[in-house]
Coordinates of C-alpha atoms in Angstrom, one line a residue:
G1 CA 0.0 0.0 0.0
N2 CA 0.9 3.7 0.1
V3 CA 1.1 6.4 2.7
G4 CA -1.7 8.9 3.4
G5 CA -1.3 12.6 2.8
T6 CA -0.1 15.1 5.5
G7 CA -2.8 17.2 7.1
D8 CA -2.7 20.7 8.4
D9 CA -3.4 21.8 12.0
S10 CA -4.0 25.5 11.7
T11 CA -6.8 28.1 11.9
V12 CA -7.9 27.1 8.4
G13 CA -7.6 23.4 8.8
E14 CA -7.5 21.0 5.9
G15 CA -7.6 17.2 6.0
S16 CA -5.7 15.0 3.6
G17 CA -6.4 11.9 1.6
G18 CA -5.7 8.3 2.7
G19 CA -3.3 6.0 0.9
G20 CA -4.5 3.6 -1.9
A21 CA -3.1 0.5 -3.4
G22 CA -2.2 2.4 -6.6
G23 CA -0.9 5.6 -5.1
A24 CA -0.3 7.9 -2.1
G25 CA -3.0 10.1 -0.7
T26 CA -2.9 13.8 -1.5
G27 CA -1.5 16.1 1.2
V28 CA -2.2 19.7 2.0
S29 CA -0.5 22.3 -0.1
S30 CA -0.5 26.1 -0.1
P31 CA -2.5 28.2 -0.4
K32 CA -4.6 26.4 2.2
S33 CA -8.4 26.6 1.8
T34 CA -11.4 25.4 3.7
S35 CA -13.0 24.4 0.3
H36 CA -10.2 22.0 -0.6
N37 CA -11.1 18.3 -0.7
N38 CA -7.8 16.4 -1.0
P39 CA -8.4 13.0 -2.7
G40 CA -7.2 9.6 -1.6
G41 CA -4.7 7.5 -3.4
A42 CA -5.8 5.6 -6.5
G43 CA -7.0 2.0 -6.3
R44 CA -6.4 -1.0 -8.6
A45 CA -8.8 -2.1 -11.3
N46 CA -9.4 -5.8 -11.6
T47 CA -11.5 -7.9 -14.0
Y48 CA -11.4 -11.4 -12.4
A49 CA -14.9 -11.4 -11.0
Y50 CA -17.0 -10.0 -13.9
G51 CA -14.8 -9.8 -17.0
P52 CA -13.1 -6.8 -18.8
T53 CA -16.3 -4.8 -19.3
S54 CA -17.1 -4.7 -15.6
A55 CA -13.8 -4.0 -13.8
I56 CA -13.9 -3.4 -10.1
T57 CA -11.7 -0.8 -8.5
F58 CA -10.3 -2.1 -5.3
S59 CA -8.4 -0.4 -2.4
A60 CA -8.8 3.3 -3.2
G61 CA -7.9 5.7 -0.4
G62 CA -10.6 7.8 1.2
G63 CA -10.7 11.5 0.4
A64 CA -10.5 14.3 3.0
G65 CA -13.6 15.8 4.5
P66 CA -16.2 17.6 2.4
T67 CA -17.2 21.2 3.0
A68 CA -20.3 20.1 5.0
G69 CA -21.8 16.9 6.3
N70 CA -20.6 13.5 7.3
G71 CA -17.8 11.7 5.6
D72 CA -18.8 9.3 2.7
P73 CA -18.6 5.6 3.5
A74 CA -16.7 3.4 1.0
A75 CA -18.5 0.9 -1.1
A76 CA -18.8 -2.6 0.4
N77 CA -16.4 -5.3 -0.7
T78 CA -13.9 -2.9 -2.3
G79 CA -11.5 -2.3 0.6
G80 CA -11.7 1.4 0.0
G81 CA -11.0 4.0 2.8
G82 CA -13.9 6.0 4.2
G83 CA -14.1 9.8 3.5
G84 CA -13.2 12.3 6.2
G85 CA -15.6 14.3 8.3
A86 CA -16.5 17.8 7.3
N87 CA -14.0 20.5 6.4
P88 CA -13.7 23.0 7.9
T89 CA -15.6 23.4 11.2
G90 CA -18.7 21.2 11.1
A91 CA -17.2 18.6 13.4
E92 CA -18.9 15.8 11.6
P93 CA -18.3 12.0 11.8
G94 CA -16.0 10.2 9.4
G95 CA -17.1 7.6 6.9
T96 CA -16.7 3.8 7.3
G97 CA -14.2 1.9 5.2
G98 CA -15.3 -0.7 2.7
S99 CA -15.2 -4.4 3.7
G100 CA -12.7 -6.7 1.9
M101 CA -13.2 -9.4 -0.8
V102 CA -11.6 -12.6 -2.1
I103 CA -11.8 -13.9 -5.6
V104 CA -10.4 -17.4 -6.7
R105 CA -10.5 -18.6 -10.2
Y106 CA -9.1 -21.5 -12.3
K107 CA -9.6 -23.1 -15.7
I108 CA -12.9 -24.9 -16.5
G109 CA -12.1 -28.6 -16.9
A110 CA -14.8 -29.5 -19.5
L111 CA -16.7 -28.1 -22.4
E112 CA -19.6 -27.4 -20.1
A113 CA -19.2 -24.8 -17.4
T114 CA -18.7 -27.0 -14.3
A115 CA -17.1 -26.0 -11.0
K116 CA -14.4 -28.3 -9.6
A117 CA -14.6 -26.8 -6.1
T118 CA -17.2 -25.2 -3.9
G119 CA -17.5 -22.0 -1.9
G120 CA -18.5 -18.4 -2.5
A121 CA -20.7 -17.2 -5.4
I122 CA -19.7 -19.3 -8.5
S123 CA -19.7 -17.9 -12.0
F124 CA -18.0 -18.7 -15.3
Y125 CA -16.3 -16.5 -17.8
N126 CA -13.8 -16.9 -20.6
G127 CA -12.9 -20.5 -19.8
K128 CA -12.5 -19.8 -16.1
T129 CA -14.5 -20.9 -13.0
I130 CA -14.7 -17.9 -10.5
H131 CA -15.4 -18.1 -6.8
T132 CA -16.3 -14.7 -5.3
F133 CA -16.4 -14.3 -1.6
V134 CA -18.1 -11.2 -0.2
A135 CA -18.5 -12.8 3.3
S136 CA -16.4 -15.3 5.2
G137 CA -16.6 -18.9 4.1
S138 CA -14.6 -21.8 2.7
F139 CA -13.1 -22.7 -0.6
V140 CA -13.4 -26.5 -0.7
T141 CA -11.6 -28.8 -3.2
P142 CA -12.1 -32.5 -3.7
G143 CA -9.3 -35.2 -3.9
S144 CA -9.3 -34.9 -7.7
F145 CA -8.6 -31.2 -7.8
N146 CA -5.2 -30.2 -9.3
E147 CA -5.1 -26.6 -10.6
T148 CA -3.1 -23.5 -10.4
V149 CA -5.5 -20.9 -9.0
E150 CA -5.4 -17.2 -9.4
Y151 CA -6.5 -15.0 -6.5
V152 CA -7.3 -11.5 -5.4
V153 CA -7.3 -10.8 -1.6
V154 CA -8.4 -7.3 -0.4
G155 CA -8.3 -6.1 3.2
G156 CA -11.0 -4.0 4.8
G157 CA -10.6 -0.2 4.3
G158 CA -9.8 2.1 7.2
G159 CA -12.4 4.4 8.7
S160 CA -11.8 8.2 8.4
G161 CA -11.3 10.8 11.1
Y162 CA -13.6 13.2 12.8
N163 CA -13.8 17.0 12.2
V164 CA -11.7 17.9 9.2
G165 CA -10.7 14.3 9.2
G166 CA -8.2 12.6 7.0
G167 CA -9.5 9.9 4.7
G168 CA -9.1 6.2 5.7
G169 CA -6.4 4.2 4.1
A170 CA -7.2 1.4 1.7
G171 CA -7.0 -2.2 2.6
A172 CA -4.0 -4.1 1.1
Y173 CA -4.5 -5.5 -2.4
R174 CA -2.8 -8.8 -3.2
T175 CA -3.0 -10.9 -6.3
G176 CA -1.0 -13.9 -7.5
T177 CA -1.2 -17.6 -8.3
Q178 CA -0.8 -20.8 -6.2
A179 CA -0.9 -24.5 -7.0
V180 CA -3.7 -26.3 -5.2
S181 CA -4.2 -30.1 -5.2
G182 CA -6.2 -32.7 -3.4
S183 CA -8.9 -32.6 -0.8
R184 CA -8.7 -29.3 1.2
T185 CA -10.8 -26.8 3.0
S186 CA -9.3 -23.4 2.7
N187 CA -10.9 -20.9 5.1
V188 CA -11.7 -17.4 3.8
T189 CA -12.0 -14.5 6.3
I190 CA -13.4 -11.2 4.9
G191 CA -12.1 -8.2 6.8
A192 CA -14.6 -5.6 7.9
G193 CA -14.1 -1.9 7.1
G194 CA -13.1 0.2 10.1
N195 CA -15.6 2.6 11.6
G196 CA -15.3 6.3 11.0
A197 CA -14.7 8.4 14.2
F198 CA -18.1 9.6 15.2
S199 CA -17.2 12.0 18.0
E200 CA -14.3 13.1 20.2
L201 CA -14.8 9.9 22.2
S202 CA -14.8 7.4 19.4
G203 CA -14.6 3.7 19.9
S204 CA -10.8 3.8 19.6
G205 CA -10.6 6.4 22.4
D206 CA -9.5 9.2 20.0
T207 CA -10.7 11.2 17.0
S208 CA -9.0 9.0 14.4
G209 CA -10.9 6.3 12.4
Q210 CA -10.5 2.7 13.2
T211 CA -8.2 0.5 11.2
G212 CA -9.8 -2.1 8.8
A213 CA -9.6 -5.8 9.5
S214 CA -7.4 -8.2 7.6
T215 CA -8.7 -10.5 4.9
T216 CA -7.2 -14.0 4.7
L217 CA -7.3 -16.8 2.1
D218 CA -6.0 -19.9 3.8
L219 CA -4.5 -21.9 0.9
A220 CA -1.4 -24.1 1.5
S221 CA 0.5 -20.8 1.7
A222 CA -1.9 -18.4 3.4
I223 CA -2.4 -15.0 1.8
T224 CA -3.2 -12.1 4.2
S225 CA -4.1 -8.6 3.2
P226 CA -4.0 -6.2 6.2
G227 CA -6.7 -3.6 6.7
G228 CA -6.2 0.1 5.8
G229 CA -5.2 2.5 8.5
G230 CA -7.7 4.9 10.1
G231 CA -7.6 8.5 9.0
G232 CA -6.5 11.2 11.5
G233 CA -9.0 13.4 13.3
R234 CA -9.1 16.4 15.6
D235 CA -11.3 17.7 18.4
G236 CA -13.7 20.6 18.1
S237 CA -11.7 23.0 20.3
S238 CA -10.2 26.2 19.2
P239 CA -6.6 26.2 17.9
P240 CA -4.2 24.8 18.9
H241 CA -6.2 21.6 18.3
N242 CA -5.8 18.2 19.9
W243 CA -5.4 15.9 17.0
A244 CA -4.8 12.3 16.4
P245 CA -2.6 11.2 13.4
G246 CA -3.5 8.8 10.7
K247 CA -2.8 5.2 11.4
A248 CA -0.6 2.7 9.7
G249 CA -2.1 -0.3 7.8
G250 CA -2.3 -1.9 4.4
S251 CA -2.2 1.7 3.2
G252 CA -1.9 4.6 5.6
G253 CA -4.7 6.9 6.8
G254 CA -4.6 10.6 5.9
G255 CA -3.7 13.3 8.3
A256 CA -6.3 15.6 10.0
G257 CA -6.7 19.3 9.4

């Protein structure tokens, strides 16, 4: 993953974007402005689940707070970071990070579309069987199974910070191949997105968002994608503010304003 942007703790105040799988979050730059909305880092597009005409962008960093209102939550099962709470002075809650996802696919073994394994939502495209997990479960192979599988494993996105909050960092994005043979039950654990900070007394005890949970695909060599870091936040007091920095994770959370 990538780092989040650096926030600004000043009279103006300006939050920064969270890190994404494809790039760093955008930091604060001069001239500072309460109308700036610094975007999160870019995600990664992937076509495993639905083919080239329906790519999914995974693990994008959450943007800094809007000019009014609550931070935007990330879409479920994308591993994206939540958007920051309002910029400048609305003292609004941050958005929740998106949950993770696992995709496993392998070649179809016959002329007819037939799955050789069970688990997840099964589909067929372009000579491949695709198992898509949006909730925890198991990828189960019989004794006759002998394939090199391709996988995508996406961690849960980080929640964003409170009050000119930084965007949440994206969950880690990992893809690769692994040989799988014989009878095996491979557990799949989908990481939840971290909650956005909802007040000066958030569940984590500070104004930063919560870090997303890890997603794991337990093949012979387990693949784990850590959750994204929570975005930084600050309290509603007059400057100098008490502020909490963005947290480390699969990608780092953005700094508060």
